[in-house]
Coordinates of C-alpha atoms and ligand atoms in Angstrom, one line a residue:
T8 CA -9.8 -16.9 -25.3
H9 CA -8.1 -14.5 -23.3
D10 CA -9.1 -13.5 -19.9
P11 CA -7.8 -10.1 -19.3
L12 CA -7.5 -10.7 -15.4
N13 CA -5.8 -13.7 -15.5
G14 CA -2.7 -13.7 -17.7
P15 CA -0.4 -15.0 -19.1
Q16 CA -0.3 -12.7 -22.1
M17 CA -0.6 -14.3 -25.5
S18 CA 2.1 -13.7 -27.6
N19 CA 2.1 -10.8 -30.0
D20 CA -0.6 -9.2 -28.3
K21 CA -0.7 -5.6 -29.4
K22 CA -2.6 -2.5 -27.7
I23 CA -2.4 1.3 -28.3
I24 CA -2.9 3.6 -25.2
E25 CA -3.3 7.3 -25.9
G26 CA -3.6 10.3 -23.7
R27 CA -1.4 12.9 -22.1
V28 CA 1.7 11.1 -21.1
L29 CA 3.9 12.2 -18.0
S30 CA 7.2 10.2 -17.7
F31 CA 10.5 11.2 -16.1
D32 CA 14.1 10.6 -17.9
K33 CA 15.7 12.6 -15.0
N34 CA 15.4 12.8 -11.2
P35 CA 13.7 16.1 -10.2
F36 CA 15.6 16.0 -6.9
D37 CA 18.8 16.4 -8.8
K38 CA 20.3 20.1 -8.4
D39 CA 20.6 20.6 -12.4
F40 CA 17.2 19.2 -13.0
D41 CA 15.3 21.5 -15.6
L42 CA 11.4 21.4 -15.2
S43 CA 11.2 22.6 -18.9
S44 CA 12.6 19.2 -20.1
L45 CA 9.5 17.5 -19.3
K46 CA 7.0 17.8 -22.0
I47 CA 3.7 16.5 -21.2
Q48 CA 1.6 16.1 -24.2
R49 CA -1.0 13.9 -25.7
K50 CA 0.8 10.7 -26.9
R51 CA 0.3 7.3 -28.2
I52 CA 1.8 4.3 -26.3
F53 CA 2.3 1.1 -28.5
V54 CA 2.3 -2.0 -26.3
I55 CA 3.6 -5.6 -27.3
D56 CA 2.8 -8.4 -25.0
G57 CA 2.7 -6.1 -22.0
I58 CA 6.0 -4.4 -22.8
I59 CA 6.0 -0.6 -24.0
N60 CA 7.2 -1.0 -27.7
G61 CA 7.3 2.7 -28.6
I62 CA 5.8 5.9 -27.5
E63 CA 4.9 8.5 -30.5
E64 CA 2.9 11.5 -31.1
A65 CA -0.8 11.4 -30.7
N66 CA -2.7 9.7 -33.8
F67 CA 0.7 8.2 -35.1
N68 CA 0.0 5.2 -37.1
R69 CA 2.2 2.3 -37.3
S70 CA 1.8 -0.4 -40.0
D71 CA 2.4 -3.2 -37.6
F72 CA -0.5 -2.0 -35.4
N73 CA -3.1 -1.7 -38.2
N74 CA -6.5 -2.7 -37.1
I75 CA -5.6 -2.5 -33.3
E76 CA -8.2 -0.4 -31.6
V77 CA -6.9 2.6 -29.6
M78 CA -7.8 3.2 -26.1
D79 CA -8.1 6.9 -26.2
Y80 CA -8.0 8.5 -22.6
G81 CA -8.3 12.0 -24.1
E82 CA -6.9 14.8 -21.8
H83 CA -6.6 12.4 -19.0
L84 CA -2.9 12.0 -17.6
I85 CA -1.1 8.6 -18.0
S86 CA 1.5 8.1 -15.7
A87 CA 3.7 4.9 -14.6
G88 CA 1.4 3.0 -12.2
F89 CA 2.4 4.0 -8.6
V90 CA 4.8 1.8 -6.8
D91 CA 4.2 1.4 -3.2
A92 CA 7.2 0.4 -1.7
H93 CA 6.4 -0.9 1.9
V94 CA 3.2 -2.2 3.1
H95 CA 1.8 -5.1 5.3
Y96 CA -1.3 -6.7 3.4
P97 CA -2.1 -8.8 6.3
Q98 CA -3.0 -5.4 8.1
T99 CA -5.6 -4.5 5.5
A100 CA -8.5 -5.2 7.9
I101 CA -7.1 -3.4 10.8
I102 CA -6.2 0.1 9.1
S103 CA -7.5 3.0 11.1
S104 CA -7.2 1.5 14.5
W105 CA -7.4 4.1 17.2
G106 CA -5.3 5.5 19.7
K107 CA -2.0 3.5 20.4
R108 CA 1.6 4.4 19.4
L109 CA 3.8 1.9 17.7
I110 CA 4.8 -0.8 20.2
D111 CA 1.3 -0.8 21.7
W112 CA -0.3 -0.6 18.1
L113 CA 1.6 -3.8 17.3
N114 CA 0.4 -5.6 20.3
V115 CA -3.1 -4.6 20.6
Y116 CA -4.0 -4.7 16.9
T117 CA -1.6 -5.9 14.5
F118 CA -0.3 -9.1 16.1
P119 CA -3.8 -10.3 17.1
E120 CA -4.7 -10.0 13.5
E121 CA -1.6 -11.5 11.7
M122 CA -2.4 -14.7 13.7
K123 CA -5.1 -15.4 11.6
F124 CA -2.8 -15.7 8.6
N125 CA -2.0 -19.6 9.3
D126 CA -5.5 -19.9 7.4
L127 CA -4.7 -19.8 3.6
N128 CA -8.2 -19.2 2.7
Y129 CA -8.3 -16.0 4.9
A130 CA -4.8 -15.0 3.6
S131 CA -6.4 -15.3 0.0
E132 CA -9.5 -13.5 0.9
I133 CA -7.1 -10.5 2.3
A134 CA -4.6 -10.5 -0.4
N135 CA -7.2 -10.3 -2.8
R136 CA -9.2 -7.5 -1.1
Y137 CA -5.7 -5.7 -0.7
L138 CA -4.6 -6.0 -4.4
N139 CA -8.0 -4.6 -5.5
F140 CA -7.7 -1.6 -3.1
S141 CA -4.3 -0.8 -4.6
L142 CA -5.3 -1.2 -8.2
S143 CA -8.3 0.9 -7.7
S144 CA -5.8 3.5 -6.4
G145 CA -3.6 3.2 -9.4
T146 CA -1.0 1.0 -7.5
T147 CA 0.6 -1.4 -9.8
T148 CA 3.5 -2.8 -7.9
V149 CA 3.6 -3.2 -4.2
A150 CA 6.4 -4.5 -1.7
S151 CA 4.7 -6.3 1.1
Y152 CA 5.5 -8.0 4.3
C153 CA 3.4 -11.2 4.8
T154 CA 3.1 -12.7 8.5
I155 CA 5.4 -15.4 9.8
H156 CA 3.2 -18.0 8.0
P157 CA 4.4 -19.6 4.7
E158 CA 0.7 -19.6 3.7
S159 CA 0.6 -15.9 3.7
V160 CA 3.3 -15.5 1.3
N161 CA 1.6 -18.2 -1.1
A162 CA -1.5 -16.5 -1.2
F163 CA -0.1 -13.1 -1.7
F164 CA 2.2 -14.4 -4.4
E165 CA -0.8 -16.3 -6.1
A166 CA -3.3 -13.4 -5.7
A167 CA -0.6 -10.9 -7.7
A168 CA 0.3 -13.7 -10.3
A169 CA -3.7 -13.7 -11.3
Y170 CA -3.3 -9.8 -12.0
N171 CA 0.1 -10.4 -13.4
M172 CA 1.4 -7.6 -11.3
C173 CA 5.2 -7.1 -10.4
V174 CA 5.2 -7.4 -6.7
V175 CA 7.9 -8.0 -3.9
A176 CA 6.9 -10.2 -0.8
G177 CA 8.6 -12.1 1.8
K178 CA 7.7 -14.1 4.9
T179 CA 7.9 -11.9 8.1
C180 CA 10.3 -13.6 10.6
M181 CA 10.0 -12.9 14.3
D182 CA 11.3 -15.3 17.1
R183 CA 11.0 -13.0 20.3
N184 CA 8.9 -10.3 21.7
A185 CA 5.6 -11.4 19.9
P186 CA 3.0 -13.9 20.9
E187 CA 3.8 -17.3 21.1
G188 CA 1.5 -17.9 18.2
L189 CA 3.3 -15.5 16.1
C190 CA 6.9 -16.6 16.6
D191 CA 9.1 -18.9 14.4
T192 CA 12.5 -20.1 15.1
T193 CA 16.0 -19.4 13.8
K194 CA 15.8 -22.8 11.9
S195 CA 12.0 -22.7 10.7
A196 CA 12.7 -18.8 9.4
Y197 CA 15.7 -19.8 7.6
D198 CA 14.4 -22.9 6.0
D199 CA 10.8 -21.4 5.4
S200 CA 12.3 -18.4 3.8
K201 CA 14.4 -20.4 1.8
A202 CA 11.6 -22.5 0.3
L203 CA 9.6 -19.8 -0.3
L204 CA 12.4 -17.9 -2.1
E205 CA 13.2 -20.7 -4.2
A206 CA 9.3 -21.3 -4.9
W207 CA 8.7 -17.7 -6.0
H208 CA 11.7 -15.7 -6.7
K209 CA 11.7 -14.4 -10.4
K210 CA 8.6 -16.7 -11.1
G211 CA 6.7 -14.7 -13.6
R212 CA 6.8 -11.0 -12.1
A213 CA 7.2 -12.1 -8.5
H214 CA 10.3 -11.0 -6.4
Y215 CA 11.2 -12.6 -3.1
A216 CA 12.6 -10.2 -0.1
I217 CA 13.9 -11.8 3.0
T218 CA 11.8 -10.2 5.7
P219 CA 13.1 -10.0 9.3
R220 CA 10.4 -7.5 10.8
F221 CA 12.8 -5.5 12.8
S222 CA 15.6 -6.1 15.2
P223 CA 13.3 -6.2 18.4
T224 CA 11.5 -9.2 17.3
S225 CA 14.3 -11.4 16.2
T226 CA 17.2 -12.8 18.3
P227 CA 20.8 -12.3 17.2
D228 CA 20.8 -16.1 15.9
Q229 CA 17.9 -15.3 13.7
L230 CA 19.3 -12.1 12.4
S231 CA 22.5 -13.8 11.6
A232 CA 20.7 -17.0 9.8
L233 CA 18.9 -14.3 7.5
G234 CA 22.0 -12.7 6.9
A235 CA 23.5 -16.0 5.7
L236 CA 20.7 -16.6 3.7
W237 CA 20.9 -13.2 2.0
A238 CA 24.5 -13.9 1.4
E239 CA 23.6 -17.2 -0.5
Y240 CA 20.9 -15.1 -2.4
P241 CA 22.6 -11.9 -2.9
D242 CA 20.2 -11.0 -5.9
C243 CA 17.2 -10.9 -3.5
L244 CA 16.1 -7.8 -1.7
M245 CA 16.2 -7.8 2.1
Q246 CA 13.4 -5.5 3.8
T247 CA 12.9 -4.5 7.2
H248 CA 12.1 -1.4 9.6
L249 CA 14.5 1.2 10.9
S250 CA 14.4 3.9 13.5
E251 CA 10.9 4.6 13.2
Q252 CA 9.8 5.7 16.7
V253 CA 12.0 6.8 19.8
D254 CA 10.7 4.4 22.2
E255 CA 11.3 1.7 19.4
I256 CA 15.0 2.7 19.3
D257 CA 15.4 2.8 23.2
W258 CA 14.4 -0.7 23.2
V259 CA 16.6 -1.7 20.4
R260 CA 19.5 -0.2 22.7
K261 CA 18.6 -2.4 25.6
L262 CA 18.1 -5.7 23.5
F263 CA 21.6 -4.8 21.5
P264 CA 23.7 -3.2 24.4
K265 CA 26.8 -3.7 22.1
A266 CA 25.5 -2.1 18.9
R267 CA 26.8 1.5 18.1
D268 CA 23.1 2.3 16.9
Y269 CA 19.8 0.7 15.1
L270 CA 21.4 0.2 11.8
D271 CA 24.5 -1.6 13.6
T272 CA 21.9 -4.2 14.8
Y273 CA 21.5 -5.1 11.1
E274 CA 25.0 -4.6 9.8
T275 CA 26.4 -7.0 12.4
F276 CA 24.4 -9.5 11.2
G277 CA 25.1 -9.3 7.5
L278 CA 21.7 -7.3 7.1
L279 CA 23.0 -4.3 5.5
G280 CA 23.3 -4.0 1.9
T281 CA 22.8 -2.0 -1.6
R282 CA 19.8 -4.3 -1.9
G283 CA 18.5 -3.6 1.6
V284 CA 15.2 -1.8 2.1
Y285 CA 14.9 0.1 5.2
G286 CA 11.3 1.3 5.9
H287 CA 10.7 4.6 7.9
A288 CA 14.2 5.8 8.9
I289 CA 13.0 8.9 10.6
H290 CA 15.2 9.1 13.9
L291 CA 18.6 8.5 12.1
E292 CA 22.0 9.5 13.7
A293 CA 24.7 11.0 11.3
R294 CA 26.7 7.9 11.6
E295 CA 23.7 5.6 10.2
I296 CA 23.0 8.3 7.3
D297 CA 26.7 8.2 6.4
R298 CA 26.7 4.3 6.3
L299 CA 23.6 4.0 4.5
N300 CA 24.7 6.4 2.0
E301 CA 28.3 4.5 1.7
V302 CA 26.4 1.4 1.0
G303 CA 23.6 2.8 -1.4
A304 CA 20.9 1.4 0.4
S305 CA 17.2 2.1 0.1
L306 CA 15.0 4.3 2.5
I307 CA 11.1 4.1 2.4
H308 CA 9.2 7.2 3.4
C309 CA 5.8 6.0 4.7
P310 CA 4.3 9.6 5.6
T311 CA 0.7 8.9 6.6
S312 CA 1.8 5.9 8.8
N313 CA 4.3 8.4 10.4
T314 CA 1.6 11.0 11.2
F315 CA -1.1 8.3 12.2
I316 CA 1.1 6.5 14.4
G317 CA 2.9 9.6 15.9
S318 CA 6.5 8.5 14.6
G319 CA 8.0 11.6 13.3
L320 CA 8.9 13.7 10.3
F321 CA 11.1 12.0 7.7
D322 CA 13.9 14.6 6.5
I323 CA 13.4 14.0 2.5
A324 CA 15.4 17.1 1.7
R325 CA 18.4 15.6 3.4
L326 CA 17.9 11.9 2.4
A327 CA 16.8 12.2 -1.3
S328 CA 19.6 14.5 -2.4
R329 CA 22.3 11.7 -1.6
S330 CA 23.2 8.5 -2.8
T331 CA 20.6 6.8 -0.6
K332 CA 17.6 5.6 -2.7
V333 CA 14.4 6.7 -1.4
G334 CA 10.9 5.4 -2.1
L335 CA 7.4 6.2 -1.0
A336 CA 4.5 3.9 0.6
T337 CA 1.5 3.5 2.4
D338 CA 2.5 1.2 5.1
I339 CA -0.8 -0.2 5.4
G340 CA -2.2 -0.7 7.8
G341 CA 0.0 1.7 10.0
G342 CA -0.6 4.2 7.1
S343 CA -4.2 5.7 6.9
S344 CA -4.7 5.4 3.1
F345 CA -4.2 3.0 0.3
S346 CA -3.8 5.7 -2.2
M347 CA -0.4 6.9 -3.2
L348 CA -2.1 10.3 -4.0
R349 CA -3.1 10.8 -0.5
T350 CA 0.5 9.6 0.4
M351 CA 2.0 12.0 -1.8
A352 CA 0.0 14.7 -0.2
C353 CA 1.1 13.8 3.3
A354 CA 4.7 13.5 2.2
Y355 CA 4.2 17.4 0.9
E356 CA 2.7 18.2 4.4
I357 CA 5.7 16.7 6.2
A358 CA 8.2 18.5 4.0
Q359 CA 6.5 21.7 4.7
L360 CA 6.4 21.1 8.5
R361 CA 10.4 20.9 7.7
G362 CA 10.4 23.9 5.7
I363 CA 10.6 22.3 2.1
A364 CA 8.1 22.6 -0.4
L365 CA 8.1 19.4 -2.8
H366 CA 7.3 20.1 -6.2
P367 CA 4.5 18.0 -7.8
A368 CA 7.2 16.5 -10.3
Q369 CA 9.4 15.5 -7.2
L370 CA 6.0 13.9 -5.7
M371 CA 5.2 11.7 -8.8
W372 CA 8.7 10.9 -9.3
L373 CA 8.8 9.5 -5.7
A374 CA 5.7 7.5 -6.2
T375 CA 6.9 6.1 -9.5
Q376 CA 10.6 6.0 -10.3
G377 CA 11.8 6.7 -6.8
S378 CA 10.2 3.7 -5.4
A379 CA 10.9 1.6 -8.3
K380 CA 14.7 2.5 -7.8
A381 CA 14.6 1.7 -4.1
L382 CA 13.1 -1.5 -5.0
H383 CA 16.0 -2.1 -7.7
L384 CA 12.9 -2.8 -10.4
D385 CA 13.6 0.5 -12.2
D386 CA 14.8 -1.5 -15.3
Q387 CA 11.2 -2.9 -15.5
I388 CA 8.6 -0.5 -14.0
G389 CA 8.3 3.3 -12.7
S390 CA 8.7 5.0 -16.0
L391 CA 6.9 4.9 -19.3
T392 CA 9.5 4.3 -22.1
A393 CA 10.3 1.7 -24.6
G394 CA 11.2 -1.8 -22.9
M395 CA 9.4 -0.9 -19.8
A396 CA 6.3 -2.9 -18.9
A397 CA 3.0 -1.2 -19.4
D398 CA 2.1 -0.8 -15.8
L399 CA 0.2 2.4 -15.9
V400 CA -2.4 4.8 -14.1
V401 CA -4.8 7.0 -16.0
L402 CA -5.8 10.2 -13.9
D403 CA -8.6 12.4 -14.1
L404 CA -7.3 15.9 -13.1
S405 CA -10.9 17.1 -12.4
S406 CA -12.5 14.4 -10.6
T407 CA -14.5 16.1 -8.0
P408 CA -16.2 19.6 -8.3
A409 CA -13.8 21.0 -5.6
I410 CA -10.5 19.8 -7.6
S411 CA -12.0 20.7 -11.0
Q412 CA -12.7 24.5 -9.8
R413 CA -9.1 24.9 -8.9
S414 CA -7.3 22.7 -11.8
T415 CA -9.2 24.3 -14.5
R416 CA -7.7 27.7 -13.7
A417 CA -4.1 26.4 -13.6
N418 CA -1.4 28.0 -15.8
D419 CA 0.6 24.8 -16.5
I420 CA 0.3 20.9 -15.9
W421 CA 2.0 20.9 -12.4
E422 CA -0.6 23.5 -11.3
E423 CA -3.2 21.3 -12.8
L424 CA -2.0 18.1 -11.3
F425 CA -1.4 19.3 -7.9
P426 CA -5.2 19.6 -6.6
T427 CA -5.3 15.9 -7.7
I428 CA -2.2 15.0 -5.5
M429 CA -3.5 16.9 -2.6
M430 CA -7.3 16.3 -2.7
G431 CA -7.6 13.3 -5.1
D432 CA -8.6 9.7 -3.9
D433 CA -9.9 6.9 -5.7
R434 CA -12.4 9.0 -7.9
A435 CA -9.2 10.2 -9.7
I436 CA -8.3 6.9 -11.0
V437 CA -9.9 6.5 -14.6
A438 CA -8.3 3.2 -15.3
T439 CA -5.1 1.0 -14.3
H440 CA -3.3 -1.1 -16.5
V441 CA -1.1 -3.9 -15.7
A442 CA 1.4 -5.4 -18.6
G443 CA -1.1 -3.3 -20.9
E444 CA -4.3 -5.1 -19.6
K445 CA -6.8 -2.7 -17.9
V446 CA -7.2 -4.5 -14.7
Y447 CA -9.4 -1.7 -13.2
Q448 CA -11.8 0.9 -14.6
R449 CA -13.6 3.4 -12.5
G450 CA -17.4 3.0 -12.3
V451 CA -17.1 -1.0 -13.1
I452 CA -16.7 -3.2 -10.1
Ligands
GUN514 N1 7.7 -2.0 13.2 C1 7.7 -3.5 13.0 N2 6.6 -3.9 12.6 C2 5.8 -3.0 12.2 C3 4.6 -2.9 11.4 O1 3.9 -3.7 11.2 N3 4.2 -1.4 11.0 C4 5.2 -0.4 11.4 N4 4.3 0.6 11.0 N5 6.0 -0.6 11.9 C5 6.6 -1.7 12.5
ZN515 ZN1 6.1 -1.5 8.3

């Protein structure tokens, strides 16, 4: 028998999933994007072995799918599953910790909690708790930092594999400016990262990311060792933090007096590249923006974290329109919600404060294909087309009375969807599918 929560898929396993389908074949941030090119109507998604084999009109029958039961979601909206491009799963239990800005928040709340992850049992408990919160929020892929402990990495990849989820993760490396129990060394950071990378990268749906936490917590030696490791494994991602808070940037300037700017502290040590994924990137200088564009690096917008920790307003209009790739993320536990709906709402609010009204199509794109592109996974996830994994979320656009009374008077799908983006939460998530399998259903524990 086949346990739906514990892959691997049996071969020639077929599924049919039906509902209103939203998928992008163009980027709604492009100047010539035409909204009318997006036809959202009831369709039938044919899935073989977890991969979308075809998408047809609703009620279309295929002879090779005779006797396969249709999972019909009616008028609910089926989207590619949300892709949360920057999280710290070990911070799940300290979400919503009061009253601190970045550096104090790290020292007071984050580092003491991360110390506990040398215990594989605790790491597994939190990894499973975190993934359950994500799946019940419609998130099917996450890119997570772990802690300095290899146990925290093994626990996370094992938990994700049990759901057959496509995930990115890596051992967080720190060898200074953190408590003694939370520091590795140049050598152990390199050796442990390499061993974990060899063990997990491209094993099933796992992807390893080399993960220096940020330049203040790594010595130049450690940064350069991780730069060398990335050069040995150039198909891996490298994830870190960049220019999140003004005090942090001042600190970086003192720690690296020769660097031109924050980005330079990465580039000097081989940690700038196309497959580099830089979280926050709020207070960038013109040179940094130009250089990031030149390289084609990825920036991850973490709106609920940026307001919660008081970091600043990401410049989405300036950054998403150039060759920089931009993804969207919760940044658990600096972020205040596991939900990418709430995260899209906050991205909308931040853009409004900068004088830009993001269209619901742009918000949905950021949360799916934008993040998938930023993680270089858009050949597998982030859109619903033949050849992609059947990782999807089913959204109820009338999940509460307050949302329903607004969406029912809408004139088009975007006006119908927008109240769910702004006001929706886990009650709007009807079901979440990973590689075709239903791994979450509303109302079922
Ligand atoms: N910068 C370095 N580490 C962290 C972290 O854990 N969270 C956030 N928001 N910023 C960081
Ligand atoms: Zn972070």
